[in-house]
GROMACS .gro file of C-alpha atoms in nm:
model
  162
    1UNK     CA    1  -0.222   2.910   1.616
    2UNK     CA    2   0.117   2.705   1.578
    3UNK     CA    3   0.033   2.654   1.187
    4UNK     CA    4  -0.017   3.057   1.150
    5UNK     CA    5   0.319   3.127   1.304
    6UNK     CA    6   0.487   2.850   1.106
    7UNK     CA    7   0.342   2.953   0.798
    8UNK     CA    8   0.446   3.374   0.836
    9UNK     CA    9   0.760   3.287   0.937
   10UNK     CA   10   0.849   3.056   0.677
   11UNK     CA   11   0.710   3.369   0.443
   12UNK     CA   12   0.940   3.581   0.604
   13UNK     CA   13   1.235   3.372   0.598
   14UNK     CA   14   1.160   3.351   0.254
   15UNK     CA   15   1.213   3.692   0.207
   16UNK     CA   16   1.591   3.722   0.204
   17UNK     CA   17   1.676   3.399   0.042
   18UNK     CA   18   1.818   3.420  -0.339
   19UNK     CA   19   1.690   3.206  -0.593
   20UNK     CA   20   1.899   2.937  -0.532
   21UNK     CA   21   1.814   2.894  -0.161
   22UNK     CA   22   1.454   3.004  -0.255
   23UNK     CA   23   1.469   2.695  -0.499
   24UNK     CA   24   1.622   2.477  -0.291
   25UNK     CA   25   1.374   2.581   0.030
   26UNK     CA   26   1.085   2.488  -0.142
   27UNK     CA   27   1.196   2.193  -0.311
   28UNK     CA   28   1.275   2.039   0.053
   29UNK     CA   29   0.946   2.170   0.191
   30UNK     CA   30   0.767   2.027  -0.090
   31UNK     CA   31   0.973   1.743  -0.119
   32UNK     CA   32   0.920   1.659   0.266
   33UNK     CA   33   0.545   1.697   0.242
   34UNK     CA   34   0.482   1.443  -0.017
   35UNK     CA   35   0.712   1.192   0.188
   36UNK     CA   36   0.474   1.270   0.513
   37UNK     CA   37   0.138   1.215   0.310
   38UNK     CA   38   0.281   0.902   0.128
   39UNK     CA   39   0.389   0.701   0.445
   40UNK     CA   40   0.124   0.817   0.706
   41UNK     CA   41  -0.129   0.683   0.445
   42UNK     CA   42   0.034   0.400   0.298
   43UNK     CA   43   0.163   0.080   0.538
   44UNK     CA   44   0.572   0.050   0.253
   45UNK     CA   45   0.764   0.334   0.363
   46UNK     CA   46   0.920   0.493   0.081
   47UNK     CA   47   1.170   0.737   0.123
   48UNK     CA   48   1.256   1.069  -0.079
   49UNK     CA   49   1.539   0.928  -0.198
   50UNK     CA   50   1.361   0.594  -0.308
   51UNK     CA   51   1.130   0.794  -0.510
   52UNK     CA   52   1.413   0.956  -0.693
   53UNK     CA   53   1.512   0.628  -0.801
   54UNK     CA   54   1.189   0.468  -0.846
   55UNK     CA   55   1.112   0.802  -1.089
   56UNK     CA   56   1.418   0.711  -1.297
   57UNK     CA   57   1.353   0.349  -1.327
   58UNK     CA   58   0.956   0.375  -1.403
   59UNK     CA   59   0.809   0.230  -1.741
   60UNK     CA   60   1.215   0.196  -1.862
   61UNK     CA   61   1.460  -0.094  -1.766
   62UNK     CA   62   1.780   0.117  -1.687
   63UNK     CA   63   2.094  -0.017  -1.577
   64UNK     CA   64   2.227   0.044  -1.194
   65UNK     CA   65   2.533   0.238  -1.316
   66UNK     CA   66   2.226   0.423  -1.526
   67UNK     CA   67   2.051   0.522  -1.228
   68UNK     CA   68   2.360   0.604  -1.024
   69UNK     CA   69   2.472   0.833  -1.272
   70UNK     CA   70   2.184   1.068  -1.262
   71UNK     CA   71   2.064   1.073  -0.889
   72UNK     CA   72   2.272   1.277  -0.671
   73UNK     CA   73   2.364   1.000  -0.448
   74UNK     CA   74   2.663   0.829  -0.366
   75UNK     CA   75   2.706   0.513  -0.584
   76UNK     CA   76   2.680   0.307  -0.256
   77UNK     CA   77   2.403   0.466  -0.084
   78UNK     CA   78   2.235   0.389  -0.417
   79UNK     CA   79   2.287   0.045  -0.403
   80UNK     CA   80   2.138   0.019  -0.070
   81UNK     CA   81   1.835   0.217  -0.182
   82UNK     CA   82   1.755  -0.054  -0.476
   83UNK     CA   83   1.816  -0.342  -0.239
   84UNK     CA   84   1.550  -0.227   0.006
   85UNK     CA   85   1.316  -0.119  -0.291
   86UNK     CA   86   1.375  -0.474  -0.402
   87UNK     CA   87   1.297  -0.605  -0.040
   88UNK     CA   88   0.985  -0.428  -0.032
   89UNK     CA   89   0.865  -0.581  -0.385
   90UNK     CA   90   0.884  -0.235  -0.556
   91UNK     CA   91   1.195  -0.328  -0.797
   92UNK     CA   92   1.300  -0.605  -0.975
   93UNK     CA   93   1.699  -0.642  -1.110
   94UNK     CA   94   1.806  -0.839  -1.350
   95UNK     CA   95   2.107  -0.928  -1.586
   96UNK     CA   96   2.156  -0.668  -1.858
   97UNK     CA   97   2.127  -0.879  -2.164
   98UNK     CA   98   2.412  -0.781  -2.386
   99UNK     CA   99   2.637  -0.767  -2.079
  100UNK     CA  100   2.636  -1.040  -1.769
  101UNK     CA  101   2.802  -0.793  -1.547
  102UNK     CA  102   2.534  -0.479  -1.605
  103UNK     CA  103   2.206  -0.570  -1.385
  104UNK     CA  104   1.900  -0.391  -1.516
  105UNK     CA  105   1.606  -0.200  -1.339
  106UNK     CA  106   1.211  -0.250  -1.367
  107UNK     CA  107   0.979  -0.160  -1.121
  108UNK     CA  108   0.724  -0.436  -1.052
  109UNK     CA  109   0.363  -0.428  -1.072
  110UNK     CA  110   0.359  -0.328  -0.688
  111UNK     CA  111   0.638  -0.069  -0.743
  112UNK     CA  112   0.449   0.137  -1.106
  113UNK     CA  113   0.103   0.088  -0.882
  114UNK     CA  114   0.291   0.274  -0.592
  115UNK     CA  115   0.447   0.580  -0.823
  116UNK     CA  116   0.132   0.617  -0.978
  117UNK     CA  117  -0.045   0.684  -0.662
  118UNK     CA  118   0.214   0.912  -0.566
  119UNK     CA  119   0.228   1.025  -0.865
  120UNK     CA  120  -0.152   1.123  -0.813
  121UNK     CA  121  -0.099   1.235  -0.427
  122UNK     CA  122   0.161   1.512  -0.614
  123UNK     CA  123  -0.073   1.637  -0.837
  124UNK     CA  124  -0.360   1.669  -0.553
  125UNK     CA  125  -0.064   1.904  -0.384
  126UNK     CA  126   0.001   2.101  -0.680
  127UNK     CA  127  -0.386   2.172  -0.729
  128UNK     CA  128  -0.356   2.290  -0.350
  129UNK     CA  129  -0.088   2.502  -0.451
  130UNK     CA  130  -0.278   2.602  -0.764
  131UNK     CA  131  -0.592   2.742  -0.555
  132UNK     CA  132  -0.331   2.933  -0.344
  133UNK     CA  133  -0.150   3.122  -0.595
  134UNK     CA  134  -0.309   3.066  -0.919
  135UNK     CA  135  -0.278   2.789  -1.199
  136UNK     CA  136  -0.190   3.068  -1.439
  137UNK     CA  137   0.132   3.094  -1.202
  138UNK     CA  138   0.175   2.720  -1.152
  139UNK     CA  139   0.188   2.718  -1.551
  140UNK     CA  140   0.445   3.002  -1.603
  141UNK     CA  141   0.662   2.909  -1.310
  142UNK     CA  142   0.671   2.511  -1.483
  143UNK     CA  143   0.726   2.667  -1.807
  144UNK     CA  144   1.055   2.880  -1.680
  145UNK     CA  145   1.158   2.556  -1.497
  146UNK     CA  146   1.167   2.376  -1.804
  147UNK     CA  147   1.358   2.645  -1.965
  148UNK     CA  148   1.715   2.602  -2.076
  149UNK     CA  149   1.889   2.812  -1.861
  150UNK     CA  150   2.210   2.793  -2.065
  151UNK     CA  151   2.357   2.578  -1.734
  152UNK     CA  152   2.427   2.177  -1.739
  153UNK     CA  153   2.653   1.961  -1.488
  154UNK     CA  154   2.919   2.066  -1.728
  155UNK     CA  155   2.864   2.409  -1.677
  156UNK     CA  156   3.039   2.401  -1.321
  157UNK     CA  157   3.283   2.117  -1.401
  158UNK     CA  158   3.409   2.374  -1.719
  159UNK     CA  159   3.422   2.720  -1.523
  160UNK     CA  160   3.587   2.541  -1.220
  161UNK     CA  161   3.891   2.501  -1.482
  162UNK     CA  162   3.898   2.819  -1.567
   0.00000   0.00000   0.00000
C-alpha cells in the first residue's frame, strides 16, 4: 500500500512542476535509483557523483583539470572523489606526458568492468521504463534530449551580461 501512495503522489506532484523541475525531478529519482540497485548488489560503494566522473574518464585518459571542468562539482570535492575511486582500485592517475604537472585519468580493469555493469543495470531500468510508457516514447523523448536546444553554459554566462 505504501508503494501505491508513493507512486500517485509523486504523479501528482508532478503535475505542477515546469520542465525544468520536471527534468530535474526525474533525473534525481532516476539518478537515486540506479545508486540504490548498484550498492545493495555490489560489496564497492560507488556514489552518484563517482559515476559522473567514472563516465567522463571511461575508455579515454583525460586530465584532472579535464574532468573538473565538465562535472558540476567543486574542483576540490572532485579531487576527493578520484582519490577514493583510486582507493577502491576503480582509477588509476598518472603524469600527463607532455606536461609533469597535468596527472591523467584511466579507469582500471576493475573500474571499466564496474561501469559496464552499471552501464547494463541502466539499461535493464530503461527497458522497465520502456514497458511502462512505451519504447516508441523512450525513443522520441532521447531524440529531443539530444536536440540542440539553441542553449550552452555560455548561454547564461552571455545573457547574465546583458
Amino acid at each position: 500500500m505504501k508503494k501505491k501512495k508513493a507512486v500517485s503522489w509523486l504523479n501528482s506532484e508532478f503535475q505542477n512542476l515546469d520542465l525544468v523541475d520536471l527534468l530535474g525531478e526525474r533525473h534525481f529519482l532516476l539518478r537515486s535509483l540506479t545508486e540504490r540497485l548498484w550498492n545493495d548488489s555490489h560489496e564497492i560503494y560507488i556514489s552518484n557523483s563517482e559515476w559522473f566522473i567514472m563516465a567522463r574518464i571511461y575508455k579515454k585518459q583525460p586530465t584532472i583539470a579535464y574532468v573538473s571542468k565538465y562535472v558540476d562539482i567543486s574542483r576540490q570535492a572532485t579531487h576527493k572523489f578520484i582519490k577514493s575511486l583510486e582507493s577502491k582500485g576503480l582509477v588509476e592517475i598518472k603524469n600527463a606526458e607532455n606536461n609533469r604537472k597535468e596527472k591523467c585519468l584511466s579507469l582500471t580493469k576493475l573500474g571499466e568492468e564496474c561501469y559496464e555493469k552499471n552501464e547494463a543495470l541502466k539499461a535493464t531500468l530503461e527497458e522497465k521504463i520502456a514497458d511502462k510508457i512505451g519504447s516508441e516514447n523512450i525513443s522520441l523523448l532521447k531524440e529531443i534530449l539530444k536536440m540542440d536546444w539553441g542553449l550552452s553554459r555560455d548561454y547564461y554566462n552571455n545573457t547574465e551580461n546583458k
